[in-house]
């Protein structure tokens, strides 16, 4: 069901018992079961933090050739409303019809890359925004700020700074937005406890470190 001009809506991440049922139905998250071998990559020369490749199902994104086919103009910040491992399982489920480019773990800021930046991840619930953005999911729940740890903020900010440098995206709130700000969405993440002032400061500092 993947088409270049399809307009798939991002489905709400499953919670509670529904998520457990979905996870149980999927292949366990192991290197042997993944569609492609996991690997750790580092883009240190461009400021990217190390990431672990945990590919989403090809049914959950659109193959593209960005930024040639579509310009990349913004970063969309999400909160998973799910645990890190269950989020990755959902993204590997071809029936889920949603995935983000990256997922950041709460405890230590570890980053999984699930969709190549050149492809259009189905994360924003708006086709136009999907084509023009990088989606970053953060492990946690919007009503519990304890999930938004220092490592999560810091590693995510470094990732966002690197993405913005790569595509020439301004480091401001018009171009680094929350899912709630995407037109037509019914999502409220990252929620009232996401510290935007702190996050933008960290993004700016990370940009200075590798471009100054």
PDB file of C-alpha atoms in Angstrom:
ATOM      1  CA  UNK A   1       0.000   0.000   0.000  1.00  0.00           C
ATOM      2  CA  UNK A   2       3.012   2.227  -0.305  1.00  0.00           C
ATOM      3  CA  UNK A   3       2.679   4.829  -3.043  1.00  0.00           C
ATOM      4  CA  UNK A   4       4.676   7.963  -3.729  1.00  0.00           C
ATOM      5  CA  UNK A   5       1.574  10.150  -3.642  1.00  0.00           C
ATOM      6  CA  UNK A   6      -0.343   8.387  -0.880  1.00  0.00           C
ATOM      7  CA  UNK A   7      -1.428  10.488   2.055  1.00  0.00           C
ATOM      8  CA  UNK A   8      -1.303   8.081   5.012  1.00  0.00           C
ATOM      9  CA  UNK A   9      -2.415   9.429   8.374  1.00  0.00           C
ATOM     10  CA  UNK A  10      -0.215   8.754  11.377  1.00  0.00           C
ATOM     11  CA  UNK A  11      -2.115   6.493  13.729  1.00  0.00           C
ATOM     12  CA  UNK A  12      -2.054   7.096  17.445  1.00  0.00           C
ATOM     13  CA  UNK A  13       0.541   4.962  19.159  1.00  0.00           C
ATOM     14  CA  UNK A  14      -1.185   2.139  20.987  1.00  0.00           C
ATOM     15  CA  UNK A  15      -1.251   2.218  24.774  1.00  0.00           C
ATOM     16  CA  UNK A  16      -1.921  -0.180  27.657  1.00  0.00           C
ATOM     17  CA  UNK A  17      -3.219  -3.617  26.889  1.00  0.00           C
ATOM     18  CA  UNK A  18      -3.583  -2.884  23.202  1.00  0.00           C
ATOM     19  CA  UNK A  19       0.115  -2.168  22.941  1.00  0.00           C
ATOM     20  CA  UNK A  20       1.013  -5.355  24.769  1.00  0.00           C
ATOM     21  CA  UNK A  21      -1.194  -7.346  22.441  1.00  0.00           C
ATOM     22  CA  UNK A  22       0.366  -5.729  19.387  1.00  0.00           C
ATOM     23  CA  UNK A  23       3.864  -6.320  20.682  1.00  0.00           C
ATOM     24  CA  UNK A  24       3.116  -9.957  21.414  1.00  0.00           C
ATOM     25  CA  UNK A  25       1.967 -10.458  17.848  1.00  0.00           C
ATOM     26  CA  UNK A  26       5.210  -9.167  16.399  1.00  0.00           C
ATOM     27  CA  UNK A  27       8.546 -10.824  15.861  1.00  0.00           C
ATOM     28  CA  UNK A  28      10.820 -10.183  18.867  1.00  0.00           C
ATOM     29  CA  UNK A  29      13.194  -7.253  18.501  1.00  0.00           C
ATOM     30  CA  UNK A  30      16.411  -9.102  17.860  1.00  0.00           C
ATOM     31  CA  UNK A  31      19.171  -8.606  15.348  1.00  0.00           C
ATOM     32  CA  UNK A  32      18.263 -11.860  13.664  1.00  0.00           C
ATOM     33  CA  UNK A  33      14.595 -10.868  13.320  1.00  0.00           C
ATOM     34  CA  UNK A  34      15.125  -7.360  11.990  1.00  0.00           C
ATOM     35  CA  UNK A  35      14.645  -6.765   8.258  1.00  0.00           C
ATOM     36  CA  UNK A  36      18.254  -5.606   8.070  1.00  0.00           C
ATOM     37  CA  UNK A  37      21.190  -6.081  10.450  1.00  0.00           C
ATOM     38  CA  UNK A  38      21.405  -3.608  13.271  1.00  0.00           C
ATOM     39  CA  UNK A  39      24.422  -1.446  13.257  1.00  0.00           C
ATOM     40  CA  UNK A  40      25.780   1.486  15.172  1.00  0.00           C
ATOM     41  CA  UNK A  41      26.717   4.440  13.039  1.00  0.00           C
ATOM     42  CA  UNK A  42      28.386   7.692  13.864  1.00  0.00           C
ATOM     43  CA  UNK A  43      28.188  10.888  11.871  1.00  0.00           C
ATOM     44  CA  UNK A  44      30.563  12.745  14.149  1.00  0.00           C
ATOM     45  CA  UNK A  45      32.036  14.720  11.318  1.00  0.00           C
ATOM     46  CA  UNK A  46      28.669  16.437  10.844  1.00  0.00           C
ATOM     47  CA  UNK A  47      27.658  16.590  14.480  1.00  0.00           C
ATOM     48  CA  UNK A  48      25.317  13.592  14.485  1.00  0.00           C
ATOM     49  CA  UNK A  49      25.341  11.548  17.689  1.00  0.00           C
ATOM     50  CA  UNK A  50      25.768   7.769  17.389  1.00  0.00           C
ATOM     51  CA  UNK A  51      22.574   6.006  16.359  1.00  0.00           C
ATOM     52  CA  UNK A  52      21.463   2.376  16.185  1.00  0.00           C
ATOM     53  CA  UNK A  53      19.791   1.262  12.979  1.00  0.00           C
ATOM     54  CA  UNK A  54      16.477  -0.447  13.848  1.00  0.00           C
ATOM     55  CA  UNK A  55      14.538  -0.302  10.575  1.00  0.00           C
ATOM     56  CA  UNK A  56      10.810   0.260  10.453  1.00  0.00           C
ATOM     57  CA  UNK A  57       8.642  -1.830   8.180  1.00  0.00           C
ATOM     58  CA  UNK A  58       8.648  -0.526   4.629  1.00  0.00           C
ATOM     59  CA  UNK A  59       4.846  -0.401   4.941  1.00  0.00           C
ATOM     60  CA  UNK A  60       5.202   2.479   7.415  1.00  0.00           C
ATOM     61  CA  UNK A  61       6.956   5.067   5.258  1.00  0.00           C
ATOM     62  CA  UNK A  62       7.250   6.223   1.647  1.00  0.00           C
ATOM     63  CA  UNK A  63      10.468   5.664  -0.266  1.00  0.00           C
ATOM     64  CA  UNK A  64      11.747   8.987  -1.595  1.00  0.00           C
ATOM     65  CA  UNK A  65      14.876  10.878  -2.582  1.00  0.00           C
ATOM     66  CA  UNK A  66      15.005  13.825  -0.225  1.00  0.00           C
ATOM     67  CA  UNK A  67      16.017  16.599  -0.224  1.00  0.00           C
ATOM     68  CA  UNK A  68      15.997  16.473  -4.028  1.00  0.00           C
ATOM     69  CA  UNK A  69      12.433  15.202  -4.305  1.00  0.00           C
ATOM     70  CA  UNK A  70      11.109  17.130  -1.295  1.00  0.00           C
ATOM     71  CA  UNK A  71      12.949  19.848   0.660  1.00  0.00           C
ATOM     72  CA  UNK A  72      13.549  19.110   4.346  1.00  0.00           C
ATOM     73  CA  UNK A  73      12.492  22.251   6.198  1.00  0.00           C
ATOM     74  CA  UNK A  74      11.583  21.331   9.766  1.00  0.00           C
ATOM     75  CA  UNK A  75      11.927  18.949  12.696  1.00  0.00           C
ATOM     76  CA  UNK A  76       8.807  17.601  14.422  1.00  0.00           C
ATOM     77  CA  UNK A  77       9.140  16.651  18.100  1.00  0.00           C
ATOM     78  CA  UNK A  78       6.981  13.763  19.335  1.00  0.00           C
ATOM     79  CA  UNK A  79       6.432  11.858  22.580  1.00  0.00           C
ATOM     80  CA  UNK A  80       5.762   8.154  22.136  1.00  0.00           C
ATOM     81  CA  UNK A  81       3.057   7.521  24.759  1.00  0.00           C
ATOM     82  CA  UNK A  82       4.730   4.132  24.821  1.00  0.00           C
ATOM     83  CA  UNK A  83       7.956   2.525  25.991  1.00  0.00           C
ATOM     84  CA  UNK A  84      11.050   2.642  23.806  1.00  0.00           C
ATOM     85  CA  UNK A  85      11.105  -1.098  22.941  1.00  0.00           C
ATOM     86  CA  UNK A  86       7.375  -1.240  22.263  1.00  0.00           C
ATOM     87  CA  UNK A  87       7.623   1.820  20.026  1.00  0.00           C
ATOM     88  CA  UNK A  88      10.270   0.084  17.942  1.00  0.00           C
ATOM     89  CA  UNK A  89       8.108  -3.046  17.727  1.00  0.00           C
ATOM     90  CA  UNK A  90       5.152  -0.982  16.553  1.00  0.00           C
ATOM     91  CA  UNK A  91       7.271   0.675  13.878  1.00  0.00           C
ATOM     92  CA  UNK A  92       8.304  -2.793  12.660  1.00  0.00           C
ATOM     93  CA  UNK A  93       4.668  -3.871  12.431  1.00  0.00           C
ATOM     94  CA  UNK A  94       3.474  -3.396   8.827  1.00  0.00           C
ATOM     95  CA  UNK A  95      -0.110  -2.981  10.056  1.00  0.00           C
ATOM     96  CA  UNK A  96       0.775   0.036  12.195  1.00  0.00           C
ATOM     97  CA  UNK A  97       1.075   2.486   9.265  1.00  0.00           C
ATOM     98  CA  UNK A  98       3.265   4.935  11.162  1.00  0.00           C
ATOM     99  CA  UNK A  99       6.932   5.453  11.953  1.00  0.00           C
ATOM    100  CA  UNK A 100       9.317   8.276  12.789  1.00  0.00           C
ATOM    101  CA  UNK A 101      12.872   8.723  11.584  1.00  0.00           C
ATOM    102  CA  UNK A 102      14.338   8.528  15.102  1.00  0.00           C
ATOM    103  CA  UNK A 103      13.385   7.360  18.602  1.00  0.00           C
ATOM    104  CA  UNK A 104      15.232   8.662  21.684  1.00  0.00           C
ATOM    105  CA  UNK A 105      15.342   6.515  24.841  1.00  0.00           C
ATOM    106  CA  UNK A 106      14.563   8.223  28.140  1.00  0.00           C
ATOM    107  CA  UNK A 107      17.097   6.630  30.481  1.00  0.00           C
ATOM    108  CA  UNK A 108      20.284   7.372  28.567  1.00  0.00           C
ATOM    109  CA  UNK A 109      19.422   9.275  25.380  1.00  0.00           C
ATOM    110  CA  UNK A 110      20.218   6.286  23.178  1.00  0.00           C
ATOM    111  CA  UNK A 111      18.906   6.873  19.651  1.00  0.00           C
ATOM    112  CA  UNK A 112      17.392   4.382  17.230  1.00  0.00           C
ATOM    113  CA  UNK A 113      17.095   5.363  13.577  1.00  0.00           C
ATOM    114  CA  UNK A 114      14.063   3.669  12.049  1.00  0.00           C
ATOM    115  CA  UNK A 115      13.689   5.447   8.701  1.00  0.00           C
ATOM    116  CA  UNK A 116      16.379   6.957   6.502  1.00  0.00           C
ATOM    117  CA  UNK A 117      16.195  10.736   6.300  1.00  0.00           C
ATOM    118  CA  UNK A 118      15.894  10.515   2.528  1.00  0.00           C
ATOM    119  CA  UNK A 119      12.540   8.737   2.935  1.00  0.00           C
ATOM    120  CA  UNK A 120       9.192  10.182   4.038  1.00  0.00           C
ATOM    121  CA  UNK A 121       8.303   8.801   7.466  1.00  0.00           C
ATOM    122  CA  UNK A 122       4.616   8.713   8.369  1.00  0.00           C
ATOM    123  CA  UNK A 123       4.797  10.519  11.685  1.00  0.00           C
ATOM    124  CA  UNK A 124       2.934  13.834  11.516  1.00  0.00           C
ATOM    125  CA  UNK A 125      -0.550  12.902  10.306  1.00  0.00           C
ATOM    126  CA  UNK A 126      -0.209  15.472   7.499  1.00  0.00           C
ATOM    127  CA  UNK A 127       1.284  14.450   4.169  1.00  0.00           C
ATOM    128  CA  UNK A 128       2.747  17.865   3.357  1.00  0.00           C
ATOM    129  CA  UNK A 129       4.454  18.080   6.750  1.00  0.00           C
ATOM    130  CA  UNK A 130       5.663  14.492   6.452  1.00  0.00           C
ATOM    131  CA  UNK A 131       7.379  15.236   3.154  1.00  0.00           C
ATOM    132  CA  UNK A 132       9.151  18.301   4.553  1.00  0.00           C
ATOM    133  CA  UNK A 133      10.195  17.151   8.016  1.00  0.00           C
ATOM    134  CA  UNK A 134      12.284  14.829  10.147  1.00  0.00           C
ATOM    135  CA  UNK A 135      10.281  13.169  12.923  1.00  0.00           C
ATOM    136  CA  UNK A 136      11.914  12.503  16.307  1.00  0.00           C
ATOM    137  CA  UNK A 137      10.033  10.436  18.882  1.00  0.00           C
ATOM    138  CA  UNK A 138      10.948  10.656  22.584  1.00  0.00           C
ATOM    139  CA  UNK A 139      10.175   7.834  24.977  1.00  0.00           C
ATOM    140  CA  UNK A 140       7.642   8.868  27.595  1.00  0.00           C
ATOM    141  CA  UNK A 141       4.189  10.124  28.398  1.00  0.00           C
ATOM    142  CA  UNK A 142       3.093  13.730  28.023  1.00  0.00           C
ATOM    143  CA  UNK A 143       1.626  13.908  31.538  1.00  0.00           C
ATOM    144  CA  UNK A 144       4.760  12.589  33.292  1.00  0.00           C
ATOM    145  CA  UNK A 145       7.785  14.901  32.980  1.00  0.00           C
ATOM    146  CA  UNK A 146      10.076  12.411  34.753  1.00  0.00           C
ATOM    147  CA  UNK A 147      10.528  10.731  31.358  1.00  0.00           C
ATOM    148  CA  UNK A 148      12.140  13.899  29.977  1.00  0.00           C
ATOM    149  CA  UNK A 149      15.588  13.265  31.400  1.00  0.00           C
ATOM    150  CA  UNK A 150      18.793  15.258  30.943  1.00  0.00           C
ATOM    151  CA  UNK A 151      20.282  12.608  28.597  1.00  0.00           C
ATOM    152  CA  UNK A 152      17.092  12.572  26.508  1.00  0.00           C
ATOM    153  CA  UNK A 153      17.071  16.345  26.091  1.00  0.00           C
ATOM    154  CA  UNK A 154      20.808  16.580  25.435  1.00  0.00           C
ATOM    155  CA  UNK A 155      21.116  13.756  22.911  1.00  0.00           C
ATOM    156  CA  UNK A 156      17.938  14.764  21.107  1.00  0.00           C
ATOM    157  CA  UNK A 157      19.136  18.374  20.926  1.00  0.00           C
ATOM    158  CA  UNK A 158      22.408  17.254  19.385  1.00  0.00           C
ATOM    159  CA  UNK A 159      20.488  15.228  16.808  1.00  0.00           C
ATOM    160  CA  UNK A 160      18.181  18.123  15.983  1.00  0.00           C
ATOM    161  CA  UNK A 161      21.129  20.515  15.675  1.00  0.00           C
ATOM    162  CA  UNK A 162      22.823  18.130  13.239  1.00  0.00           C
ATOM    163  CA  UNK A 163      19.659  17.712  11.167  1.00  0.00           C
ATOM    164  CA  UNK A 164      19.178  21.483  11.024  1.00  0.00           C
ATOM    165  CA  UNK A 165      22.799  22.022   9.987  1.00  0.00           C
ATOM    166  CA  UNK A 166      22.548  19.371   7.278  1.00  0.00           C
ATOM    167  CA  UNK A 167      19.482  20.927   5.636  1.00  0.00           C
ATOM    168  CA  UNK A 168      19.946  24.586   6.560  1.00  0.00           C
ATOM    169  CA  UNK A 169      16.930  24.633   8.896  1.00  0.00           C
ATOM    170  CA  UNK A 170      16.709  27.717  11.157  1.00  0.00           C
ATOM    171  CA  UNK A 171      17.024  26.980  14.889  1.00  0.00           C
ATOM    172  CA  UNK A 172      13.703  28.475  15.930  1.00  0.00           C
ATOM    173  CA  UNK A 173      10.191  27.481  16.945  1.00  0.00           C
ATOM    174  CA  UNK A 174       8.829  28.029  13.465  1.00  0.00           C
ATOM    175  CA  UNK A 175      11.003  25.212  12.166  1.00  0.00           C
ATOM    176  CA  UNK A 176      11.437  22.999  15.251  1.00  0.00           C
ATOM    177  CA  UNK A 177       7.852  22.245  16.211  1.00  0.00           C
ATOM    178  CA  UNK A 178       5.737  19.875  18.262  1.00  0.00           C
ATOM    179  CA  UNK A 179       3.370  17.329  16.808  1.00  0.00           C
ATOM    180  CA  UNK A 180       0.508  19.326  18.315  1.00  0.00           C
ATOM    181  CA  UNK A 181       1.390  22.202  15.966  1.00  0.00           C
ATOM    182  CA  UNK A 182       0.932  20.187  12.783  1.00  0.00           C
ATOM    183  CA  UNK A 183      -2.267  21.269  11.014  1.00  0.00           C
ATOM    184  CA  UNK A 184      -5.048  18.724  11.181  1.00  0.00           C
ATOM    185  CA  UNK A 185      -3.492  16.568  13.897  1.00  0.00           C
ATOM    186  CA  UNK A 186      -5.446  15.248  16.875  1.00  0.00           C
ATOM    187  CA  UNK A 187      -2.266  14.751  18.931  1.00  0.00           C
ATOM    188  CA  UNK A 188      -1.129  16.944  21.825  1.00  0.00           C
ATOM    189  CA  UNK A 189       2.502  15.846  22.152  1.00  0.00           C
ATOM    190  CA  UNK A 190       5.044  16.781  23.307  1.00  0.00           C
ATOM    191  CA  UNK A 191       2.692  18.319  25.881  1.00  0.00           C
ATOM    192  CA  UNK A 192       2.868  21.033  28.506  1.00  0.00           C
ATOM    193  CA  UNK A 193       5.835  19.522  30.373  1.00  0.00           C
ATOM    194  CA  UNK A 194       8.199  19.588  27.410  1.00  0.00           C
ATOM    195  CA  UNK A 195      10.668  22.401  28.153  1.00  0.00           C
ATOM    196  CA  UNK A 196      10.907  24.215  24.833  1.00  0.00           C
ATOM    197  CA  UNK A 197      13.164  27.010  26.127  1.00  0.00           C
ATOM    198  CA  UNK A 198      15.665  24.493  27.466  1.00  0.00           C
ATOM    199  CA  UNK A 199      15.479  22.362  24.345  1.00  0.00           C
ATOM    200  CA  UNK A 200      16.100  25.235  21.938  1.00  0.00           C
ATOM    201  CA  UNK A 201      18.998  26.428  24.081  1.00  0.00           C
ATOM    202  CA  UNK A 202      20.545  22.955  23.975  1.00  0.00           C
ATOM    203  CA  UNK A 203      20.023  22.762  20.206  1.00  0.00           C
ATOM    204  CA  UNK A 204      21.752  26.117  19.772  1.00  0.00           C
ATOM    205  CA  UNK A 205      24.644  25.122  22.035  1.00  0.00           C
ATOM    206  CA  UNK A 206      25.073  21.838  20.184  1.00  0.00           C
ATOM    207  CA  UNK A 207      25.150  23.709  16.878  1.00  0.00           C
ATOM    208  CA  UNK A 208      27.856  26.046  18.169  1.00  0.00           C
ATOM    209  CA  UNK A 209      29.990  23.145  19.346  1.00  0.00           C
ATOM    210  CA  UNK A 210      30.425  21.579  15.934  1.00  0.00           C
ATOM    211  CA  UNK A 211      30.112  24.603  13.682  1.00  0.00           C
ATOM    212  CA  UNK A 212      32.014  27.193  15.719  1.00  0.00           C
TER     213      UNK A 212
END
